[in-house]
């Protein structure tokens, strides 16, 4: 029941953010929109920032649940991009309100949580030093997040499958090559 209430409050918050922008959403606006008391709001969240964080984490968890079944990093990337497209208005408001560095870090966390299990599944047979593995994964995370941020800044005009195809052309086999290269070290 408590989780249902938190979800209802977050849904109201997201709706208001889409309409007004995140800077204009207040606790008062959320409780009026949701039809709850101030006490109910504060029972579930410390403040509007706590609510925003929880809502973002729930959206991320939902996205991850769907995309962890992806057969490849390309398929997972397309799923992430499609989810971003579906929430374009909400995302645009969040992007205008959240410092760029924080947004970039949150996206890196999301992509890493998506990419790690897929890469381990795809490259599970490759024994690599953990530092080399981390370096490789972070390189590709930075590349993917950079592409996603540029795409978002440009109005998400390119089809996600085309973005994934372009990344695949640039990285095609690159992850496996990197892992193989690290295995043979100098």
mmCIF file of C-alpha atoms in Angstrom:
data_model
loop_
_atom_site.group_PDB
_atom_site.id
_atom_site.type_symbol
_atom_site.label_atom_id
_atom_site.label_comp_id
_atom_site.label_asym_id
_atom_site.label_seq_id
_atom_site.Cartn_x
_atom_site.Cartn_y
_atom_site.Cartn_z
ATOM 1 C CA UNK A 1 0.000 0.000 0.000
ATOM 2 C CA UNK A 2 2.800 2.447 0.895
ATOM 3 C CA UNK A 3 4.533 1.679 -2.395
ATOM 4 C CA UNK A 4 1.272 2.329 -4.264
ATOM 5 C CA UNK A 5 0.973 5.726 -2.580
ATOM 6 C CA UNK A 6 4.583 6.580 -3.394
ATOM 7 C CA UNK A 7 3.950 5.598 -7.005
ATOM 8 C CA UNK A 8 0.787 7.738 -7.121
ATOM 9 C CA UNK A 9 2.679 10.729 -5.721
ATOM 10 C CA UNK A 10 5.497 10.183 -8.228
ATOM 11 C CA UNK A 11 3.001 9.908 -11.091
ATOM 12 C CA UNK A 12 1.474 13.230 -10.047
ATOM 13 C CA UNK A 13 4.959 14.745 -9.798
ATOM 14 C CA UNK A 14 5.916 13.499 -13.278
ATOM 15 C CA UNK A 15 2.682 14.842 -14.735
ATOM 16 C CA UNK A 16 3.299 18.261 -13.195
ATOM 17 C CA UNK A 17 6.911 18.288 -14.394
ATOM 18 C CA UNK A 18 5.691 17.603 -17.947
ATOM 19 C CA UNK A 19 3.262 20.528 -17.696
ATOM 20 C CA UNK A 20 5.301 23.112 -15.787
ATOM 21 C CA UNK A 21 8.929 22.140 -15.644
ATOM 22 C CA UNK A 22 10.645 20.737 -12.605
ATOM 23 C CA UNK A 23 11.532 24.144 -11.144
ATOM 24 C CA UNK A 24 7.854 25.055 -10.849
ATOM 25 C CA UNK A 25 6.708 21.889 -9.083
ATOM 26 C CA UNK A 26 6.201 22.314 -5.350
ATOM 27 C CA UNK A 27 5.054 20.042 -2.548
ATOM 28 C CA UNK A 28 1.840 22.050 -2.436
ATOM 29 C CA UNK A 29 1.210 21.495 -6.145
ATOM 30 C CA UNK A 30 1.849 17.745 -5.817
ATOM 31 C CA UNK A 31 -0.466 17.276 -2.832
ATOM 32 C CA UNK A 32 -3.229 19.282 -4.520
ATOM 33 C CA UNK A 33 -2.852 17.357 -7.766
ATOM 34 C CA UNK A 34 -2.671 14.010 -5.988
ATOM 35 C CA UNK A 35 -5.456 14.809 -3.504
ATOM 36 C CA UNK A 36 -3.445 13.900 -0.414
ATOM 37 C CA UNK A 37 -2.534 15.687 2.799
ATOM 38 C CA UNK A 38 0.813 17.328 3.444
ATOM 39 C CA UNK A 39 1.326 14.783 6.224
ATOM 40 C CA UNK A 40 0.893 11.910 3.742
ATOM 41 C CA UNK A 41 3.452 13.474 1.417
ATOM 42 C CA UNK A 42 6.004 13.876 4.208
ATOM 43 C CA UNK A 43 5.349 10.378 5.465
ATOM 44 C CA UNK A 44 6.695 9.084 2.142
ATOM 45 C CA UNK A 45 9.233 11.760 1.128
ATOM 46 C CA UNK A 46 11.492 14.203 2.956
ATOM 47 C CA UNK A 47 11.039 16.932 0.359
ATOM 48 C CA UNK A 48 10.455 17.534 -3.356
ATOM 49 C CA UNK A 49 14.074 16.565 -4.154
ATOM 50 C CA UNK A 50 13.646 13.230 -2.391
ATOM 51 C CA UNK A 51 10.524 12.656 -4.506
ATOM 52 C CA UNK A 52 12.368 13.626 -7.704
ATOM 53 C CA UNK A 53 15.201 11.221 -6.873
ATOM 54 C CA UNK A 54 12.784 8.383 -6.088
ATOM 55 C CA UNK A 55 10.782 9.001 -9.272
ATOM 56 C CA UNK A 56 13.965 8.974 -11.368
ATOM 57 C CA UNK A 57 15.160 5.752 -9.731
ATOM 58 C CA UNK A 58 11.784 4.089 -10.336
ATOM 59 C CA UNK A 59 11.845 5.103 -14.005
ATOM 60 C CA UNK A 60 15.389 3.760 -14.257
ATOM 61 C CA UNK A 61 14.445 0.488 -12.580
ATOM 62 C CA UNK A 62 11.509 0.051 -14.960
ATOM 63 C CA UNK A 63 13.738 0.726 -17.932
ATOM 64 C CA UNK A 64 16.370 -1.707 -16.677
ATOM 65 C CA UNK A 65 13.837 -4.450 -16.032
ATOM 66 C CA UNK A 66 12.755 -4.292 -19.647
ATOM 67 C CA UNK A 67 16.168 -3.938 -21.194
ATOM 68 C CA UNK A 68 18.125 -6.487 -19.140
ATOM 69 C CA UNK A 69 16.565 -9.130 -21.328
ATOM 70 C CA UNK A 70 18.267 -7.552 -24.332
ATOM 71 C CA UNK A 71 20.243 -10.028 -26.391
ATOM 72 C CA UNK A 72 23.014 -7.521 -27.141
ATOM 73 C CA UNK A 73 24.250 -4.103 -26.103
ATOM 74 C CA UNK A 74 22.759 -2.695 -29.340
ATOM 75 C CA UNK A 75 19.303 -3.988 -28.470
ATOM 76 C CA UNK A 76 19.654 -2.618 -24.914
ATOM 77 C CA UNK A 77 20.809 0.746 -26.286
ATOM 78 C CA UNK A 78 17.776 0.941 -28.585
ATOM 79 C CA UNK A 79 15.471 0.109 -25.660
ATOM 80 C CA UNK A 80 17.010 2.910 -23.554
ATOM 81 C CA UNK A 81 16.730 5.399 -26.419
ATOM 82 C CA UNK A 82 13.086 4.456 -27.072
ATOM 83 C CA UNK A 83 12.258 4.962 -23.385
ATOM 84 C CA UNK A 84 13.933 8.360 -23.498
ATOM 85 C CA UNK A 85 11.882 9.223 -26.596
ATOM 86 C CA UNK A 86 8.640 8.238 -24.881
ATOM 87 C CA UNK A 87 9.454 10.533 -21.970
ATOM 88 C CA UNK A 88 10.864 13.357 -24.069
ATOM 89 C CA UNK A 89 8.839 16.189 -22.478
ATOM 90 C CA UNK A 90 9.556 15.043 -18.925
ATOM 91 C CA UNK A 91 13.200 14.497 -19.798
ATOM 92 C CA UNK A 92 13.534 17.928 -21.425
ATOM 93 C CA UNK A 93 12.215 19.575 -18.264
ATOM 94 C CA UNK A 94 14.550 17.533 -16.082
ATOM 95 C CA UNK A 95 17.512 18.325 -18.358
ATOM 96 C CA UNK A 96 16.840 22.050 -18.043
ATOM 97 C CA UNK A 97 16.688 21.800 -14.249
ATOM 98 C CA UNK A 98 19.365 19.281 -13.300
ATOM 99 C CA UNK A 99 23.021 20.285 -13.568
ATOM 100 C CA UNK A 100 24.562 18.727 -16.665
ATOM 101 C CA UNK A 101 27.190 16.858 -14.677
ATOM 102 C CA UNK A 102 24.543 15.237 -12.463
ATOM 103 C CA UNK A 103 22.453 14.253 -15.491
ATOM 104 C CA UNK A 104 25.520 12.787 -17.189
ATOM 105 C CA UNK A 105 26.419 10.791 -14.067
ATOM 106 C CA UNK A 106 22.888 9.432 -13.699
ATOM 107 C CA UNK A 107 22.900 8.362 -17.336
ATOM 108 C CA UNK A 108 26.303 6.706 -16.904
ATOM 109 C CA UNK A 109 24.954 4.773 -13.923
ATOM 110 C CA UNK A 110 21.933 3.700 -15.964
ATOM 111 C CA UNK A 111 23.994 2.614 -18.968
ATOM 112 C CA UNK A 112 26.481 0.767 -16.745
ATOM 113 C CA UNK A 113 23.711 -1.141 -14.983
ATOM 114 C CA UNK A 114 22.377 -2.051 -18.410
ATOM 115 C CA UNK A 115 25.711 -2.798 -20.068
ATOM 116 C CA UNK A 116 27.491 -4.803 -17.355
ATOM 117 C CA UNK A 117 25.267 -7.908 -17.421
ATOM 118 C CA UNK A 118 25.025 -7.869 -21.224
ATOM 119 C CA UNK A 119 28.799 -7.650 -21.642
ATOM 120 C CA UNK A 120 29.391 -10.328 -19.042
ATOM 121 C CA UNK A 121 26.965 -12.542 -20.911
ATOM 122 C CA UNK A 122 28.562 -11.759 -24.290
ATOM 123 C CA UNK A 123 32.185 -11.918 -23.095
ATOM 124 C CA UNK A 124 31.862 -14.308 -20.186
ATOM 125 C CA UNK A 125 34.582 -16.538 -21.590
ATOM 126 C CA UNK A 126 37.204 -13.787 -21.549
ATOM 127 C CA UNK A 127 39.449 -13.741 -18.478
ATOM 128 C CA UNK A 128 40.602 -10.148 -18.093
ATOM 129 C CA UNK A 129 42.237 -8.193 -15.282
ATOM 130 C CA UNK A 130 39.421 -6.384 -13.389
ATOM 131 C CA UNK A 131 41.073 -2.966 -13.933
ATOM 132 C CA UNK A 132 41.256 -3.557 -17.676
ATOM 133 C CA UNK A 133 37.625 -4.722 -17.686
ATOM 134 C CA UNK A 134 36.546 -1.565 -15.804
ATOM 135 C CA UNK A 135 38.527 0.636 -18.192
ATOM 136 C CA UNK A 136 36.911 -1.001 -21.226
ATOM 137 C CA UNK A 137 33.383 -0.835 -19.845
ATOM 138 C CA UNK A 138 33.773 2.819 -18.821
ATOM 139 C CA UNK A 139 35.134 3.753 -22.235
ATOM 140 C CA UNK A 140 32.026 2.357 -23.923
ATOM 141 C CA UNK A 141 29.722 3.836 -21.280
ATOM 142 C CA UNK A 142 31.210 7.283 -21.920
ATOM 143 C CA UNK A 143 30.783 6.815 -25.671
ATOM 144 C CA UNK A 144 27.149 5.695 -25.372
ATOM 145 C CA UNK A 145 26.202 8.420 -22.899
ATOM 146 C CA UNK A 146 27.904 11.026 -25.059
ATOM 147 C CA UNK A 147 25.914 9.865 -28.084
ATOM 148 C CA UNK A 148 22.660 9.823 -26.073
ATOM 149 C CA UNK A 149 23.230 13.328 -24.666
ATOM 150 C CA UNK A 150 24.043 14.739 -28.115
ATOM 151 C CA UNK A 151 20.940 13.029 -29.476
ATOM 152 C CA UNK A 152 18.791 14.468 -26.685
ATOM 153 C CA UNK A 153 20.267 17.954 -27.164
ATOM 154 C CA UNK A 154 19.491 17.698 -30.877
ATOM 155 C CA UNK A 155 15.810 16.936 -30.272
ATOM 156 C CA UNK A 156 16.018 13.140 -30.646
ATOM 157 C CA UNK A 157 15.558 13.338 -34.404
ATOM 158 C CA UNK A 158 17.627 10.285 -35.359
ATOM 159 C CA UNK A 159 15.954 6.880 -35.133
ATOM 160 C CA UNK A 160 17.416 4.907 -32.162
ATOM 161 C CA UNK A 161 18.199 1.908 -34.394
ATOM 162 C CA UNK A 162 20.333 4.178 -36.591
ATOM 163 C CA UNK A 163 22.204 5.458 -33.520
ATOM 164 C CA UNK A 164 22.866 1.879 -32.413
ATOM 165 C CA UNK A 165 23.972 0.939 -35.943
ATOM 166 C CA UNK A 166 26.389 3.893 -36.036
ATOM 167 C CA UNK A 167 27.808 2.955 -32.645
ATOM 168 C CA UNK A 168 28.167 -0.616 -33.826
ATOM 169 C CA UNK A 169 30.072 0.540 -36.925
ATOM 170 C CA UNK A 170 32.435 2.587 -34.743
ATOM 171 C CA UNK A 171 32.739 -0.035 -32.027
ATOM 172 C CA UNK A 172 31.963 -3.106 -34.146
ATOM 173 C CA UNK A 173 33.743 -5.905 -32.365
ATOM 174 C CA UNK A 174 35.667 -3.279 -30.450
ATOM 175 C CA UNK A 175 34.635 -4.502 -27.047
ATOM 176 C CA UNK A 176 35.690 -8.059 -27.804
ATOM 177 C CA UNK A 177 38.895 -6.771 -29.470
ATOM 178 C CA UNK A 178 39.679 -4.660 -26.413
ATOM 179 C CA UNK A 179 39.140 -7.607 -24.097
ATOM 180 C CA UNK A 180 41.321 -9.841 -26.301
ATOM 181 C CA UNK A 181 43.993 -7.135 -26.415
ATOM 182 C CA UNK A 182 44.009 -6.802 -22.628
ATOM 183 C CA UNK A 183 44.260 -10.585 -22.283
ATOM 184 C CA UNK A 184 47.453 -10.644 -24.354
ATOM 185 C CA UNK A 185 48.972 -7.521 -22.675
ATOM 186 C CA UNK A 186 52.351 -6.167 -23.671
#
